[in-house]
CSV table of C-alpha atoms in Angstrom, one decimal:
chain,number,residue,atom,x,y,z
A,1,UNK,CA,22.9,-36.3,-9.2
A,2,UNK,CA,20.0,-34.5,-8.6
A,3,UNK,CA,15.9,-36.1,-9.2
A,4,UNK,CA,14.6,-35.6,-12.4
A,5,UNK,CA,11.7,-32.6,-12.3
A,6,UNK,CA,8.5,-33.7,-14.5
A,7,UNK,CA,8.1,-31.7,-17.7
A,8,UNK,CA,4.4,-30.4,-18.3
A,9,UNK,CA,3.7,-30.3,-22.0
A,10,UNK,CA,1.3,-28.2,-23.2
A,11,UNK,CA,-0.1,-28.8,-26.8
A,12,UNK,CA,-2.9,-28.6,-29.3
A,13,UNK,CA,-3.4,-30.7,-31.9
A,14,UNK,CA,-4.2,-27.9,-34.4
A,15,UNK,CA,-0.7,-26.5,-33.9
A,16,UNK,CA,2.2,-27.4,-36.2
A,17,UNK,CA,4.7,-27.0,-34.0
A,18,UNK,CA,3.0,-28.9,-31.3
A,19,UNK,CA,3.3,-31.7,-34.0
A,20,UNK,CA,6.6,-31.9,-33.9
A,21,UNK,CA,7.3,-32.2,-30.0
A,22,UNK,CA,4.7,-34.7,-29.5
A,23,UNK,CA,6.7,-36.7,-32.1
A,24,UNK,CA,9.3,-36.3,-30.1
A,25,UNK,CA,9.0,-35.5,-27.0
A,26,UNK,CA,8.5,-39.0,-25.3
A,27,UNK,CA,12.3,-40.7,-26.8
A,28,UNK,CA,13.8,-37.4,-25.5
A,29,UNK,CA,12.3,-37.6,-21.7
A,30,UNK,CA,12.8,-40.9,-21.6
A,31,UNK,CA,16.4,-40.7,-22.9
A,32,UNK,CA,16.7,-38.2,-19.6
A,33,UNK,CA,15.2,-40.3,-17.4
A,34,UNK,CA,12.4,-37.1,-16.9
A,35,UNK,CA,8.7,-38.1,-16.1
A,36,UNK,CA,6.0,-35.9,-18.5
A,37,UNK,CA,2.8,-34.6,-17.7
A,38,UNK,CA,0.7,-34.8,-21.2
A,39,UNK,CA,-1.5,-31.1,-21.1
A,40,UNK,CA,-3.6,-31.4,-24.2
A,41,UNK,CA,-5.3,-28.1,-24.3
A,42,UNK,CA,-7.3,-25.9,-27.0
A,43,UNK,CA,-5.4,-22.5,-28.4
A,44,UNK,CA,-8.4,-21.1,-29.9
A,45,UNK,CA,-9.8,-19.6,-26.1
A,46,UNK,CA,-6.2,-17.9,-25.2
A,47,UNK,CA,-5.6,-16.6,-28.9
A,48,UNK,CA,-9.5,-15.0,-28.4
A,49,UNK,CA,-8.4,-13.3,-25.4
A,50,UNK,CA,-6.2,-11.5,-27.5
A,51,UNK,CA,-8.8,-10.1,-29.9
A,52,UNK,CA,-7.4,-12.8,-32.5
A,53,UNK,CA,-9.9,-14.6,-34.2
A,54,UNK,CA,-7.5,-17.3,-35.9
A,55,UNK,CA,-4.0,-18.1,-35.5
A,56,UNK,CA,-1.2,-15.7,-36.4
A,57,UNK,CA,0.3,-18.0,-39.0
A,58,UNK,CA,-3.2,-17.3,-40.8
A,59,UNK,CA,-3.9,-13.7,-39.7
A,60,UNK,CA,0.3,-12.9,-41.0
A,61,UNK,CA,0.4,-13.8,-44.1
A,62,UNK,CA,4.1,-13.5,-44.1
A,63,UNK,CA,4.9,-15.3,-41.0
A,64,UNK,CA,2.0,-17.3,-42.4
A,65,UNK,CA,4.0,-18.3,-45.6
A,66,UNK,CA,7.1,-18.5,-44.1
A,67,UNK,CA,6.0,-21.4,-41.6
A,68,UNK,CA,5.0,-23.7,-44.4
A,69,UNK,CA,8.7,-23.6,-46.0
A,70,UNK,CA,10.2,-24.0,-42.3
A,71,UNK,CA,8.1,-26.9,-41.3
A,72,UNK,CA,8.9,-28.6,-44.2
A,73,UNK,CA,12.7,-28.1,-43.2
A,74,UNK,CA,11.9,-28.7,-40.0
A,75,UNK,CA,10.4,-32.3,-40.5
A,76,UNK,CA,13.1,-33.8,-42.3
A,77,UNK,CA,15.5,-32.2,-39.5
A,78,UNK,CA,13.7,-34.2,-37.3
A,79,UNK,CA,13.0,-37.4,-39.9
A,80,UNK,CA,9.1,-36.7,-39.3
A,81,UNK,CA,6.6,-37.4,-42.5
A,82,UNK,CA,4.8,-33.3,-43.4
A,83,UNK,CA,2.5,-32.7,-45.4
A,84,UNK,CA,0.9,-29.3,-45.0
A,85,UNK,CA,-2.9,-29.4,-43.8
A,86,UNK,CA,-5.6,-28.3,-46.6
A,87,UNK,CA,-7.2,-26.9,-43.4
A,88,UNK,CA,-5.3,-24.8,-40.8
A,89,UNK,CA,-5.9,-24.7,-38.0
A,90,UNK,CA,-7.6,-27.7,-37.4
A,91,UNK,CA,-10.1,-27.5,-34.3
A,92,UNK,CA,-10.1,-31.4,-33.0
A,93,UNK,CA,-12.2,-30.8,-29.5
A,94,UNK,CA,-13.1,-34.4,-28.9
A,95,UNK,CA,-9.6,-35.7,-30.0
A,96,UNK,CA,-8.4,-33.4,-27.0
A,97,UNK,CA,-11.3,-34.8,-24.3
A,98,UNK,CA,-10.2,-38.5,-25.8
A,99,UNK,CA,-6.8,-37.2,-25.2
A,100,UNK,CA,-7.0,-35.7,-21.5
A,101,UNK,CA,-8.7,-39.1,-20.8
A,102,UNK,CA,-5.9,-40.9,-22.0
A,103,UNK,CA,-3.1,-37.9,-20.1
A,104,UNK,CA,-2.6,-40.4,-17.1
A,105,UNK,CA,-3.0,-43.9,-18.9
A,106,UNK,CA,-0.4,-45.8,-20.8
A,107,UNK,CA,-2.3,-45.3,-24.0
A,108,UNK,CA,-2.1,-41.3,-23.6
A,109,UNK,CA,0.7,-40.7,-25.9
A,110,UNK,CA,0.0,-42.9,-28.7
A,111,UNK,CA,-3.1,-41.6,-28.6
A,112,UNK,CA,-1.8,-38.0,-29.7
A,113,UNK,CA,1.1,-39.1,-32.0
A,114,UNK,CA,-1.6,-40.9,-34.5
A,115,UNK,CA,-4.0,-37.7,-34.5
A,116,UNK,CA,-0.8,-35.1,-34.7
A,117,UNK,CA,-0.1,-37.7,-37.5
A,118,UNK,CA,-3.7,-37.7,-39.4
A,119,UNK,CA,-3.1,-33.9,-39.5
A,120,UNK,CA,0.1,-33.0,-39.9
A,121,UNK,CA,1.3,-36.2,-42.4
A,122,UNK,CA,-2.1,-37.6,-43.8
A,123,UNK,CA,-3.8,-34.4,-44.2
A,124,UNK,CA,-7.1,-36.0,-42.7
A,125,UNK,CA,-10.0,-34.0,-40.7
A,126,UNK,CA,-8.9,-34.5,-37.3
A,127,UNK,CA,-11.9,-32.6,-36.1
A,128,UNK,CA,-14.6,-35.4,-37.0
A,129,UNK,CA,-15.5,-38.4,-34.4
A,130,UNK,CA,-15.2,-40.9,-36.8
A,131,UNK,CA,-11.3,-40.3,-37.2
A,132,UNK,CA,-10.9,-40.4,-33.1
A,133,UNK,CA,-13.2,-43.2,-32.9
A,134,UNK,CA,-11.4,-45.2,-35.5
A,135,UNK,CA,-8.0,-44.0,-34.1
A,136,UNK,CA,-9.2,-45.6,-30.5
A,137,UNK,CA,-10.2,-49.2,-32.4
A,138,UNK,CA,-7.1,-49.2,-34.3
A,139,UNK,CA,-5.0,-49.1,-30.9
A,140,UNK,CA,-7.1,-51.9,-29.7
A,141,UNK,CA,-9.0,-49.8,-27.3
A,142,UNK,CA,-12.7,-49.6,-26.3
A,143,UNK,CA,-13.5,-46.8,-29.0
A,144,UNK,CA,-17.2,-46.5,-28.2
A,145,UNK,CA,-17.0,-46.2,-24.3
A,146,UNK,CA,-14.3,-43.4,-24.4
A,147,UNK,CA,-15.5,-41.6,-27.0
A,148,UNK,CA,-19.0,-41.4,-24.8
A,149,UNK,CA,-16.7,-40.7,-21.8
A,150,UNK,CA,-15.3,-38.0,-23.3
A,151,UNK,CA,-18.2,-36.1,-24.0
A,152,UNK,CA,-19.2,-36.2,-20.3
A,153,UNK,CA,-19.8,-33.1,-18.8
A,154,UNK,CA,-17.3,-33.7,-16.5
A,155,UNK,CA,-14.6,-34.0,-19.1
A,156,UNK,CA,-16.1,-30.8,-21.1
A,157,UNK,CA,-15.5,-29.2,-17.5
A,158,UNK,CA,-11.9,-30.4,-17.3
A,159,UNK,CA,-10.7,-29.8,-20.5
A,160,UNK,CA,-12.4,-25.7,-19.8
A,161,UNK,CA,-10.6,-25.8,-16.8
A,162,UNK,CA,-7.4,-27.3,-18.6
A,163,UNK,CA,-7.5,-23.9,-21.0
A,164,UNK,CA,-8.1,-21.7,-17.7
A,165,UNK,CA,-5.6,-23.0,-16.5
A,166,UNK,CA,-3.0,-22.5,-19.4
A,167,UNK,CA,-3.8,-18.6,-19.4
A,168,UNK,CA,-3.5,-18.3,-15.7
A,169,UNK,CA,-0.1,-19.7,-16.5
A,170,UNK,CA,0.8,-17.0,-19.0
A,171,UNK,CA,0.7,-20.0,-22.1
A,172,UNK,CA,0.2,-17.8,-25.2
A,173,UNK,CA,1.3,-20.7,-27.6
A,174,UNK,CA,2.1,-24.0,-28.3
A,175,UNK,CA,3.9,-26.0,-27.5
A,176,UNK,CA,4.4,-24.8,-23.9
A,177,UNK,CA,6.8,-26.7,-21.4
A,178,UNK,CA,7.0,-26.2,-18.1
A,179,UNK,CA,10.2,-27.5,-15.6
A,180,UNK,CA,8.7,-25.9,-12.3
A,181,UNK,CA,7.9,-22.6,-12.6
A,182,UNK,CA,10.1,-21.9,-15.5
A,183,UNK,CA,8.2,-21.5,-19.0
A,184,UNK,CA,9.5,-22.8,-22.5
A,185,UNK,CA,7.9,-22.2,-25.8
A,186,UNK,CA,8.2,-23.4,-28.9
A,187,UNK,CA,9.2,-27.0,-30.3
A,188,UNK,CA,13.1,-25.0,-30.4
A,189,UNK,CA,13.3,-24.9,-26.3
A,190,UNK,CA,12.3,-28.7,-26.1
A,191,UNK,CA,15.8,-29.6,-25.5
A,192,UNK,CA,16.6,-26.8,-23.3
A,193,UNK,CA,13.5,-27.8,-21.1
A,194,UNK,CA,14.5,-32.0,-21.0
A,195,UNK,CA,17.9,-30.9,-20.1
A,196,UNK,CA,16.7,-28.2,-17.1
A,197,UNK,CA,14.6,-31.1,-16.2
A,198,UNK,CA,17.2,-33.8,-16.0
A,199,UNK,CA,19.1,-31.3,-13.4
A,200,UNK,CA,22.4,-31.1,-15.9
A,201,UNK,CA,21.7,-27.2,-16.2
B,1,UNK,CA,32.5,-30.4,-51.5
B,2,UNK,CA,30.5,-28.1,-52.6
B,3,UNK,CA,31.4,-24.1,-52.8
B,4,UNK,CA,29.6,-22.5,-49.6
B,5,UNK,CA,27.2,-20.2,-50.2
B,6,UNK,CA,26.7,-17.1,-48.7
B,7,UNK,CA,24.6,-16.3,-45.7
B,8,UNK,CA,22.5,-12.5,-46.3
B,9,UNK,CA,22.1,-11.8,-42.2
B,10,UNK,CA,19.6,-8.9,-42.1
B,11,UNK,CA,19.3,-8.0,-38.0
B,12,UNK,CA,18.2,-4.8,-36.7
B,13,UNK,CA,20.0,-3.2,-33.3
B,14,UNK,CA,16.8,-3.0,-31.0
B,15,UNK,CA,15.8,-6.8,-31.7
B,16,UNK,CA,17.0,-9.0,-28.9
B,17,UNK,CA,17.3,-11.7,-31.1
B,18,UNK,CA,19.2,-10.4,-33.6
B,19,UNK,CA,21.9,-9.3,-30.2
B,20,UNK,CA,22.1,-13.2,-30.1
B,21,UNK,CA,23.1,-13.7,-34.1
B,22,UNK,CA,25.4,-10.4,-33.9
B,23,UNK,CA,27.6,-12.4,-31.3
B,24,UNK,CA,27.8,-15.7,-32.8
B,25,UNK,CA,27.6,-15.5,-36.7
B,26,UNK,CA,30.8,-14.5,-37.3
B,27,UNK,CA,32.8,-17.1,-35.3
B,28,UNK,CA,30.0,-20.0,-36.9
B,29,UNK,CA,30.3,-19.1,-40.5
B,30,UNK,CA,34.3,-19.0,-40.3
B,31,UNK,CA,34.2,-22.4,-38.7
B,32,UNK,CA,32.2,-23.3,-41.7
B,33,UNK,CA,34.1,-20.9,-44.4
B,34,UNK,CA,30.6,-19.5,-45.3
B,35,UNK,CA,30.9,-16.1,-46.4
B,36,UNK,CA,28.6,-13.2,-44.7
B,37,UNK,CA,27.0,-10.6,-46.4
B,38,UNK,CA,25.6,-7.6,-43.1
B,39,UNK,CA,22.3,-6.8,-43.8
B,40,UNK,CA,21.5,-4.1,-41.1
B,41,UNK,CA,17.9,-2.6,-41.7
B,42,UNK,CA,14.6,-1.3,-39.6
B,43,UNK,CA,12.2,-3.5,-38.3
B,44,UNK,CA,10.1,-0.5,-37.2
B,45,UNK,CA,9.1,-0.1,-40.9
B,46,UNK,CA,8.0,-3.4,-41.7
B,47,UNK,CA,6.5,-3.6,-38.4
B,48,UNK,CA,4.1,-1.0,-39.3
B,49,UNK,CA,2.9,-2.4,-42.9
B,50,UNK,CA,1.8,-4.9,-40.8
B,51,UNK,CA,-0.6,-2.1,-39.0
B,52,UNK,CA,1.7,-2.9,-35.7
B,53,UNK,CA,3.1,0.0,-33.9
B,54,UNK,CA,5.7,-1.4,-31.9
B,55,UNK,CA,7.0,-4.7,-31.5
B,56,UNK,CA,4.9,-7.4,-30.9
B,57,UNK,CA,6.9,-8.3,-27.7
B,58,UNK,CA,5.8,-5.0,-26.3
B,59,UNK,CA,2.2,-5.2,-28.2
B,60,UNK,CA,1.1,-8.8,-27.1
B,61,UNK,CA,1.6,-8.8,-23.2
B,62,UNK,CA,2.4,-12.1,-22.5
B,63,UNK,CA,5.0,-13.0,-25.4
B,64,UNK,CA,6.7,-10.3,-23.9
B,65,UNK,CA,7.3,-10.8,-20.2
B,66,UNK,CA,8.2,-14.6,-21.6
B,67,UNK,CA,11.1,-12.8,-24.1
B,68,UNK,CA,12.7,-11.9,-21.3
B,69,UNK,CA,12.8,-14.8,-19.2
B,70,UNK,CA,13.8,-16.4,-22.4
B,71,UNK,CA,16.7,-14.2,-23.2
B,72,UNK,CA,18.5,-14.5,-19.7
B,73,UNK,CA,18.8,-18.1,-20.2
B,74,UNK,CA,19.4,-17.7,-24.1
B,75,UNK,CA,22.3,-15.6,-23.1
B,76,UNK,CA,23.3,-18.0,-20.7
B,77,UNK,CA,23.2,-21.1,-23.2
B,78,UNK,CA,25.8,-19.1,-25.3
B,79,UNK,CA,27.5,-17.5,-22.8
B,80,UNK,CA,26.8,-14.2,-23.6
B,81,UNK,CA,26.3,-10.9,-21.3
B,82,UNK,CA,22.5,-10.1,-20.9
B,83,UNK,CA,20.5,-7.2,-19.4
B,84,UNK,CA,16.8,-6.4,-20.2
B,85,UNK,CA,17.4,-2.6,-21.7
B,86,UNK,CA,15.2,-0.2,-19.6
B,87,UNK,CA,14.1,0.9,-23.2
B,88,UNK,CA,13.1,-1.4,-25.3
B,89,UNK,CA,12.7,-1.4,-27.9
B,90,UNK,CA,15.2,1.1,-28.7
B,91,UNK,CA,15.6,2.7,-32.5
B,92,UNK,CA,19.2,3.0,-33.6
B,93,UNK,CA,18.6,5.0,-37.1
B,94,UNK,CA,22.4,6.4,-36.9
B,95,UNK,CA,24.2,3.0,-35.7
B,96,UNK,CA,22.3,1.4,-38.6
B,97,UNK,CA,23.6,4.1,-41.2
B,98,UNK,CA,27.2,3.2,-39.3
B,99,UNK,CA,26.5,-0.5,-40.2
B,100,UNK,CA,25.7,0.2,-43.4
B,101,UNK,CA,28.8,2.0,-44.2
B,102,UNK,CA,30.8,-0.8,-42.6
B,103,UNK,CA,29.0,-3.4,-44.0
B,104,UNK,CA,31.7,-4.0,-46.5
B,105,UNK,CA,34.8,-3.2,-44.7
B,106,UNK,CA,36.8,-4.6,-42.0
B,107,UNK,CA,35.3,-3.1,-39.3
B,108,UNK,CA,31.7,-3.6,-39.8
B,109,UNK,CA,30.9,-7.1,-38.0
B,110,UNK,CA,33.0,-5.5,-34.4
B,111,UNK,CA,31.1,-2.3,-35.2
B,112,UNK,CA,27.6,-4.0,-35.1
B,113,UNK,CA,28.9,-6.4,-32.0
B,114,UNK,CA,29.9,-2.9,-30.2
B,115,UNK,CA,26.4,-1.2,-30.5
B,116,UNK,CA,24.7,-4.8,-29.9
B,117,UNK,CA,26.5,-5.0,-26.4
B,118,UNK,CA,25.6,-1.1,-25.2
B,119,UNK,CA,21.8,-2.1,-25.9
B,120,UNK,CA,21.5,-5.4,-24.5
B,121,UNK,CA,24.3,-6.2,-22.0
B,122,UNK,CA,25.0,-2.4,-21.0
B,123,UNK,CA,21.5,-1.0,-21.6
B,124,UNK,CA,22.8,2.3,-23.1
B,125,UNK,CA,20.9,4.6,-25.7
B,126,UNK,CA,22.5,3.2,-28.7
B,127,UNK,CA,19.9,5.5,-30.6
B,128,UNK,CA,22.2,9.3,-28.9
B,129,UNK,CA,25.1,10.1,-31.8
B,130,UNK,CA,27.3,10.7,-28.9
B,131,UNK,CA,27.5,6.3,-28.1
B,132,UNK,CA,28.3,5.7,-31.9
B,133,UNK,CA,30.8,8.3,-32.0
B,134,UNK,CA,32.3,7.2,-29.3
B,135,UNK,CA,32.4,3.4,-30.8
B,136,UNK,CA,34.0,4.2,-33.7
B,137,UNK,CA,36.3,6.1,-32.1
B,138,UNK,CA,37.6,3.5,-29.4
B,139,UNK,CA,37.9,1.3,-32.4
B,140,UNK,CA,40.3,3.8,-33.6
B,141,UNK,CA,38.3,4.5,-36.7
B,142,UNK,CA,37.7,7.9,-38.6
B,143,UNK,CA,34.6,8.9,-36.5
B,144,UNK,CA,33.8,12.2,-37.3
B,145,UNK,CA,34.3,11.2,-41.1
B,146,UNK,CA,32.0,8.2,-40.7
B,147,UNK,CA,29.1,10.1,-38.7
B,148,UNK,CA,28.7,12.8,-41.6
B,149,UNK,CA,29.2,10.2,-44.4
B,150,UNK,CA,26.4,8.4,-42.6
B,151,UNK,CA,24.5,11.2,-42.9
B,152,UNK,CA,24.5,12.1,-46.3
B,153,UNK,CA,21.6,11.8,-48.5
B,154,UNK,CA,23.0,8.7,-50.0
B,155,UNK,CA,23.2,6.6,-47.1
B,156,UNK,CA,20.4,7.7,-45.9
B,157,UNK,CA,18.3,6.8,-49.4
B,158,UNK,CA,20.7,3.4,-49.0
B,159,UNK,CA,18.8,2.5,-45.7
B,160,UNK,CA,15.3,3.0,-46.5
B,161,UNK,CA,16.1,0.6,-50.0
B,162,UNK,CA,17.5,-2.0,-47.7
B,163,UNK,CA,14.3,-1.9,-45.8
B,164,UNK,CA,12.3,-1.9,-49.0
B,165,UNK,CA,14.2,-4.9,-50.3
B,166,UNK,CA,14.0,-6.5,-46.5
B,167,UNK,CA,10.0,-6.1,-47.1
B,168,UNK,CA,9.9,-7.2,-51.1
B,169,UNK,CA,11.9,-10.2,-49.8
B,170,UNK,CA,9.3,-11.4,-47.3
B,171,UNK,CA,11.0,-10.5,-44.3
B,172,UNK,CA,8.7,-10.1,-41.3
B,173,UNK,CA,11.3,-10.2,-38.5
B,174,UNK,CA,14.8,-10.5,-37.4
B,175,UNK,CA,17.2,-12.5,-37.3
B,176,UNK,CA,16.3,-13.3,-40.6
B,177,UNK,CA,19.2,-15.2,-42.9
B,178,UNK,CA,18.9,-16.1,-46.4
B,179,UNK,CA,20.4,-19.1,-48.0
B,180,UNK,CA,20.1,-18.0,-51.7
B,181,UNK,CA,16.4,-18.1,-51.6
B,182,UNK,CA,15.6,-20.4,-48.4
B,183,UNK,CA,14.6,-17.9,-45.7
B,184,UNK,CA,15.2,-19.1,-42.3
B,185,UNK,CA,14.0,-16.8,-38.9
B,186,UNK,CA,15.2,-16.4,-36.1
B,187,UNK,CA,18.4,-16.9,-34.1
B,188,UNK,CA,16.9,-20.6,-33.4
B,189,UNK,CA,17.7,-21.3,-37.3
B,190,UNK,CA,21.6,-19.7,-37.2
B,191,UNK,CA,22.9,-23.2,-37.0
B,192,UNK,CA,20.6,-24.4,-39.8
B,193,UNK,CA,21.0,-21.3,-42.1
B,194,UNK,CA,25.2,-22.6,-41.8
B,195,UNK,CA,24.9,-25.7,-42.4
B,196,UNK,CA,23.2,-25.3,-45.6
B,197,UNK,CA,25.3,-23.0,-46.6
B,198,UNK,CA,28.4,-24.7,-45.9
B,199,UNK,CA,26.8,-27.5,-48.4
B,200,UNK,CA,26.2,-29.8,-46.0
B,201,UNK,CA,22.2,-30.7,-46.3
């Protein structure tokens, strides 16, 4: 019986099929016994360094039309509420600061699964700080100091370095798993990463 | 118990994906009694109505060193012989005429396996008439017969309608299966594409 390897997940909240991993992602490595490393991070800079100006589910309007239908399949595979969002992709840049302060506490994950919620089930503006603020309350947590935490320059440097970071990796979308060295994308490798993780490969 | 419906599988012979769907359709949809209907058709085509002039795992750097990674162990996960092809990707117009012709007999599914193993666990030039020749005539079919049928005007107008349909039907890549209208992509969604077939959703 080998030691578990930690899983790094890689996600942005604007990303639908980041939604659906950070739903489940936590039962899964837990199940495995596998530690996780939260990586909330921003698509937006690495899709620029492409030349794209939007996501490719907006700049293909096939693929574009075709992710609607599957995500709606998708979600009841996985017995997760979807509602497509009025407004793709949502930007959320101080839900992800909140969120990389929250990476190494207990509250971390909650944190993400109620604003990949707001967007992805509620339809809500995940972008605006009265959502994140009223997220942080709602969890019982002291709203006002981490939301004036997070917009420290030292967490607006760390969540830069967090994106740097992800293209020096080769991350070119999300979700993005990593089990050592070895790079999974897509909410359809989650399983193939928990299980490489847990050693049973 | 409801009547199975059919699965349309539209794959193309350079697309590494569809390689993983050739294999294990056949074997998964008897399981399931689901009836198959080949679509073979060009991706290059559709490709470039999009404005792309390759595939976007040679076009978008980064995807594409990760498709390979990802194949070795998707081929693993299956069991299923894997080499990168020192070509890639590589355009099969002839093969896919074969396919065509076979589509609807006997020989068709073996036929598409055969040229699918040469590309991507042999990494031969499944695009040379020589390769298909010899194919059909280690499966101890007609081969000189089926090469000039597969040239005649017919099959060759056949081909560019299946792309044309491919393209009216919103196909943007391969694997691509069709459950009466539901579209699912991708060698990911094989085992979802059955299932709803087999009437079990």
């Amino acid at each position: 019986m080998r030691t578990p390897t930690p899983i790094e997940f890689w996600y942005d909240f604007g990303s639908n099929y980041s939604y659906l991993s950070v739903m489940r992602i936590d039962a899964l490595a837990a199940a495995h016994g596998v530690p996780l490393v939260w990586r909330p991070f921003l698509l937006g800079p690495i899709f620029k360094s492409f030349g794209w100006d939007n996501s490719p589910f907006v700049l293909q309007k096939e693929k574009g039309e075709y992710v609607w239908k599957d995500m709606v399949r998708e979600g009841a595979k996985y017995g997760l509420p979807f509602r497509r969002p009025s407004v793709f992709p949502r930007t959320a840049v101080q839900a992800t600061r909140v969120a990389l302060l929250g990476a190494q506490a207990p509250w971390g994950a909650e944190f993400s699964r109620r604003i990949m919620l707001l967007n992805f089930a509620l339809d809500q503006d995940i972008g605006g700080d009265a959502l994140v603020s009223a997220v942080l309350k709602d969890m019982g947590l002291p709203a006002e100091a981490l939301m004036a935490a997070a917009r420290a320059d030292e967490v607006k440097a760390r969540l830069r370095d967090q994106v740097a970071q992800a293209h020096r990796m080769g991350v070119f979308g999300a979700p993005t798993f990593f089990v050592g060295s070895e790079m999974f994308w897509g909410n359809d490798r989650l399983d193939d990463a928990v299980r490489l993780a847990a050693g049973r490969d």
